[in-house]
GROMACS .gro file of C-alpha atoms in nm:
model
  244
    1UNK     CA    1   7.479   4.178  20.262
    2UNK     CA    2   7.587   3.879  20.059
    3UNK     CA    3   7.238   3.834  19.910
    4UNK     CA    4   7.219   4.191  19.784
    5UNK     CA    5   7.570   4.165  19.637
    6UNK     CA    6   7.471   3.851  19.446
    7UNK     CA    7   7.152   4.017  19.329
    8UNK     CA    8   7.332   4.326  19.202
    9UNK     CA    9   7.592   4.120  19.016
   10UNK     CA   10   7.313   3.916  18.851
   11UNK     CA   11   7.141   4.241  18.751
   12UNK     CA   12   7.466   4.370  18.609
   13UNK     CA   13   7.494   4.060  18.390
   14UNK     CA   14   7.140   4.106  18.266
   15UNK     CA   15   7.192   4.470  18.172
   16UNK     CA   16   7.495   4.373  17.967
   17UNK     CA   17   7.271   4.178  17.734
   18UNK     CA   18   7.048   4.444  17.587
   19UNK     CA   19   6.961   4.390  17.217
   20UNK     CA   20   7.249   4.608  17.096
   21UNK     CA   21   7.497   4.393  17.288
   22UNK     CA   22   7.350   4.070  17.150
   23UNK     CA   23   7.381   4.211  16.800
   24UNK     CA   24   7.750   4.278  16.855
   25UNK     CA   25   7.820   3.948  17.027
   26UNK     CA   26   7.639   3.701  16.804
   27UNK     CA   27   7.461   3.907  16.538
   28UNK     CA   28   7.114   3.831  16.675
   29UNK     CA   29   6.859   3.846  16.521
   30UNK     CA   30   6.974   3.704  16.187
   31UNK     CA   31   6.846   3.891  15.879
   32UNK     CA   32   6.536   3.775  15.696
   33UNK     CA   33   6.619   3.565  15.387
   34UNK     CA   34   6.534   3.765  15.071
   35UNK     CA   35   6.609   3.749  14.698
   36UNK     CA   36   6.893   3.998  14.763
   37UNK     CA   37   7.071   3.798  15.030
   38UNK     CA   38   6.992   3.430  14.963
   39UNK     CA   39   7.309   3.379  14.759
   40UNK     CA   40   7.544   3.514  15.028
   41UNK     CA   41   7.335   3.342  15.297
   42UNK     CA   42   7.419   3.008  15.129
   43UNK     CA   43   7.771   3.081  14.998
   44UNK     CA   44   7.900   3.230  15.326
   45UNK     CA   45   7.745   2.971  15.550
   46UNK     CA   46   8.074   2.797  15.628
   47UNK     CA   47   8.220   3.130  15.741
   48UNK     CA   48   7.945   3.199  15.995
   49UNK     CA   49   8.009   3.055  16.342
   50UNK     CA   50   7.798   2.819  16.548
   51UNK     CA   51   7.795   2.877  16.924
   52UNK     CA   52   7.804   2.671  17.239
   53UNK     CA   53   7.612   2.753  17.557
   54UNK     CA   54   7.829   2.530  17.779
   55UNK     CA   55   8.070   2.815  17.852
   56UNK     CA   56   7.801   3.057  17.978
   57UNK     CA   57   7.763   3.137  18.351
   58UNK     CA   58   7.468   2.962  18.514
   59UNK     CA   59   7.271   3.281  18.569
   60UNK     CA   60   7.223   3.612  18.392
   61UNK     CA   61   7.277   3.471  18.043
   62UNK     CA   62   6.950   3.286  17.981
   63UNK     CA   63   6.848   3.524  17.704
   64UNK     CA   64   7.180   3.494  17.523
   65UNK     CA   65   7.158   3.114  17.555
   66UNK     CA   66   6.816   3.118  17.384
   67UNK     CA   67   6.946   3.342  17.108
   68UNK     CA   68   7.244   3.112  17.056
   69UNK     CA   69   7.017   2.807  17.028
   70UNK     CA   70   6.794   2.990  16.779
   71UNK     CA   71   7.093   3.078  16.560
   72UNK     CA   72   7.232   2.724  16.572
   73UNK     CA   73   6.898   2.567  16.480
   74UNK     CA   74   6.848   2.818  16.201
   75UNK     CA   75   7.193   2.761  16.053
   76UNK     CA   76   7.122   2.387  16.048
   77UNK     CA   77   6.795   2.447  15.864
   78UNK     CA   78   6.954   2.698  15.625
   79UNK     CA   79   7.210   2.432  15.533
   80UNK     CA   80   6.928   2.196  15.434
   81UNK     CA   81   6.743   2.473  15.244
   82UNK     CA   82   7.052   2.576  15.047
   83UNK     CA   83   7.066   2.227  14.892
   84UNK     CA   84   6.712   2.263  14.757
   85UNK     CA   85   6.580   2.430  14.445
   86UNK     CA   86   6.343   2.660  14.633
   87UNK     CA   87   6.615   2.770  14.876
   88UNK     CA   88   6.470   3.117  14.933
   89UNK     CA   89   6.115   3.007  15.021
   90UNK     CA   90   6.250   2.732  15.241
   91UNK     CA   91   6.495   2.959  15.427
   92UNK     CA   92   6.239   3.237  15.475
   93UNK     CA   93   5.986   2.992  15.619
   94UNK     CA   94   6.243   2.843  15.860
   95UNK     CA   95   6.347   3.195  15.967
   96UNK     CA   96   5.985   3.285  16.052
   97UNK     CA   97   5.931   2.956  16.237
   98UNK     CA   98   6.244   2.991  16.449
   99UNK     CA   99   6.176   3.354  16.547
  100UNK     CA  100   5.814   3.266  16.630
  101UNK     CA  101   5.946   2.987  16.850
  102UNK     CA  102   6.196   3.228  17.007
  103UNK     CA  103   5.918   3.473  17.098
  104UNK     CA  104   5.676   3.209  17.224
  105UNK     CA  105   5.918   3.047  17.470
  106UNK     CA  106   5.829   3.148  17.822
  107UNK     CA  107   6.141   3.312  17.952
  108UNK     CA  108   6.084   3.344  18.327
  109UNK     CA  109   5.967   3.704  18.301
  110UNK     CA  110   6.293   3.832  18.157
  111UNK     CA  111   6.258   4.136  17.933
  112UNK     CA  112   6.295   4.015  17.578
  113UNK     CA  113   6.379   4.180  17.251
  114UNK     CA  114   6.113   4.441  17.189
  115UNK     CA  115   6.022   4.278  16.856
  116UNK     CA  116   5.842   3.995  17.036
  117UNK     CA  117   5.587   4.250  17.163
  118UNK     CA  118   5.531   4.409  16.819
  119UNK     CA  119   5.230   4.336  16.596
  120UNK     CA  120   5.457   4.268  16.301
  121UNK     CA  121   5.739   4.077  16.469
  122UNK     CA  122   5.904   3.973  16.144
  123UNK     CA  123   5.946   4.325  16.003
  124UNK     CA  124   6.080   4.435  16.339
  125UNK     CA  125   6.340   4.156  16.349
  126UNK     CA  126   6.440   4.235  15.993
  127UNK     CA  127   6.483   4.606  16.071
  128UNK     CA  128   6.713   4.553  16.372
  129UNK     CA  129   6.933   4.281  16.217
  130UNK     CA  130   7.297   4.389  16.222
  131UNK     CA  131   7.376   4.187  15.907
  132UNK     CA  132   7.068   4.185  15.681
  133UNK     CA  133   7.270   4.087  15.373
  134UNK     CA  134   7.451   3.789  15.532
  135UNK     CA  135   7.790   3.927  15.444
  136UNK     CA  136   8.092   3.747  15.582
  137UNK     CA  137   8.137   3.820  15.957
  138UNK     CA  138   8.477   3.976  15.908
  139UNK     CA  139   8.679   4.069  15.605
  140UNK     CA  140   8.973   3.878  15.750
  141UNK     CA  141   8.782   3.553  15.704
  142UNK     CA  142   8.668   3.627  15.350
  143UNK     CA  143   8.861   3.433  15.089
  144UNK     CA  144   9.074   3.658  14.870
  145UNK     CA  145   9.296   3.589  14.573
  146UNK     CA  146   9.581   3.581  14.826
  147UNK     CA  147   9.429   3.262  14.971
  148UNK     CA  148   9.534   3.061  14.670
  149UNK     CA  149   9.898   3.141  14.746
  150UNK     CA  150   9.876   2.980  15.090
  151UNK     CA  151   9.788   2.625  14.995
  152UNK     CA  152   9.729   2.383  14.712
  153UNK     CA  153   9.409   2.568  14.645
  154UNK     CA  154   9.404   2.573  14.269
  155UNK     CA  155   9.550   2.315  14.036
  156UNK     CA  156   9.566   2.261  13.663
  157UNK     CA  157   9.195   2.187  13.644
  158UNK     CA  158   9.131   2.558  13.689
  159UNK     CA  159   9.365   2.722  13.436
  160UNK     CA  160   9.298   3.092  13.511
  161UNK     CA  161   9.356   3.044  13.881
  162UNK     CA  162   9.658   2.824  13.820
  163UNK     CA  163   9.822   3.084  13.594
  164UNK     CA  164   9.751   3.363  13.842
  165UNK     CA  165   9.907   3.155  14.116
  166UNK     CA  166  10.219   3.081  13.912
  167UNK     CA  167  10.264   3.444  13.801
  168UNK     CA  168  10.169   3.642  14.111
  169UNK     CA  169  10.219   3.432  14.424
  170UNK     CA  170  10.601   3.450  14.423
  171UNK     CA  171  10.572   3.830  14.463
  172UNK     CA  172  10.546   4.017  14.793
  173UNK     CA  173  10.197   4.066  14.937
  174UNK     CA  174  10.196   4.436  14.843
  175UNK     CA  175  10.270   4.360  14.476
  176UNK     CA  176  10.035   4.065  14.445
  177UNK     CA  177   9.711   4.262  14.414
  178UNK     CA  178   9.844   4.474  14.129
  179UNK     CA  179   9.970   4.157  13.964
  180UNK     CA  180   9.633   3.982  14.006
  181UNK     CA  181   9.452   4.279  13.847
  182UNK     CA  182   9.693   4.305  13.550
  183UNK     CA  183   9.715   3.933  13.482
  184UNK     CA  184   9.339   3.884  13.513
  185UNK     CA  185   9.289   4.143  13.242
  186UNK     CA  186   9.553   3.985  13.015
  187UNK     CA  187   9.431   3.630  13.073
  188UNK     CA  188   9.067   3.721  13.018
  189UNK     CA  189   9.153   3.896  12.689
  190UNK     CA  190   9.356   3.603  12.560
  191UNK     CA  191   9.093   3.348  12.667
  192UNK     CA  192   8.811   3.543  12.505
  193UNK     CA  193   8.999   3.595  12.177
  194UNK     CA  194   9.116   3.233  12.164
  195UNK     CA  195   8.923   2.990  11.948
  196UNK     CA  196   8.992   2.695  12.177
  197UNK     CA  197   8.685   2.528  12.323
  198UNK     CA  198   8.627   2.721  12.644
  199UNK     CA  199   8.439   2.611  12.955
  200UNK     CA  200   8.078   2.738  13.001
  201UNK     CA  201   8.198   2.975  13.277
  202UNK     CA  202   8.457   3.130  13.042
  203UNK     CA  203   8.202   3.161  12.760
  204UNK     CA  204   7.958   3.338  12.993
  205UNK     CA  205   8.224   3.590  13.096
  206UNK     CA  206   8.333   3.656  12.737
  207UNK     CA  207   7.979   3.763  12.639
  208UNK     CA  208   8.002   4.064  12.873
  209UNK     CA  209   8.144   4.411  12.798
  210UNK     CA  210   8.522   4.453  12.803
  211UNK     CA  211   8.507   4.629  13.144
  212UNK     CA  212   8.299   4.351  13.298
  213UNK     CA  213   8.502   4.054  13.167
  214UNK     CA  214   8.797   4.073  13.416
  215UNK     CA  215   8.553   4.114  13.708
  216UNK     CA  216   8.363   3.808  13.589
  217UNK     CA  217   8.684   3.601  13.574
  218UNK     CA  218   8.787   3.730  13.916
  219UNK     CA  219   8.448   3.624  14.055
  220UNK     CA  220   8.489   3.275  13.905
  221UNK     CA  221   8.836   3.240  14.056
  222UNK     CA  222   8.705   3.356  14.395
  223UNK     CA  223   8.419   3.104  14.382
  224UNK     CA  224   8.665   2.825  14.297
  225UNK     CA  225   8.886   2.931  14.592
  226UNK     CA  226   8.585   2.941  14.828
  227UNK     CA  227   8.478   2.592  14.717
  228UNK     CA  228   8.822   2.447  14.777
  229UNK     CA  229   8.857   2.621  15.116
  230UNK     CA  230   8.514   2.491  15.218
  231UNK     CA  231   8.603   2.138  15.110
  232UNK     CA  232   8.926   2.154  15.304
  233UNK     CA  233   8.756   2.261  15.624
  234UNK     CA  234   8.630   1.997  15.864
  235UNK     CA  235   8.282   1.875  15.784
  236UNK     CA  236   8.175   1.957  16.140
  237UNK     CA  237   8.219   2.316  16.249
  238UNK     CA  238   8.357   2.373  16.596
  239UNK     CA  239   8.123   2.572  16.815
  240UNK     CA  240   8.265   2.884  16.973
  241UNK     CA  241   8.179   3.060  17.298
  242UNK     CA  242   7.953   3.362  17.236
  243UNK     CA  243   8.119   3.569  17.511
  244UNK     CA  244   8.490   3.654  17.506
   0.00000   0.00000   0.00000
């Protein structure tokens, strides 16, 4: 009958959203903020998506809708925490509050993530998170040295990046990485042996061992690229649909 067909299709939708599926779709639950991940939690925030529930079917997706709302609220609170001095304590507290709220919402008898029934909900959520370190969702979105070739990402105010751009960006993509590695080493050596007044970031790098110096410069260039990319992006992130 029509009723039983509707019922079975609704059941089918519900079975699609077991915890493993939610983890793949939207990375729920988000990892617990810790000393190990707070830096990437804050730095990569612009690369993590926000979601909309408007595109979801009217039935069978209630649980996903609640997870989406939890993630969106948490990202908003993380953004505020990352501007504060005690970012870690703030973020960890907001994480607990949001997951407590998630578990306490009455959800019309739908089977929820098992963690809500555990004695130690927070450890459970932490253990099943698919991205406990808040790494970037996909490598494709992570800024790389190649990014500075695509736009006016680095100008004269950042000399190392500017020189890398001038020397390596005209090359083909295959040759660029080798060029970046070689030139970073040369530039870092010349900057560290130069007596010119260097910036604090350069001085910090030059105090390291000779193996660590190029990596330190590379990290500084990457951070400068990330900052510029983030500035260039719209202030308001577009929300995406959690289901394809």
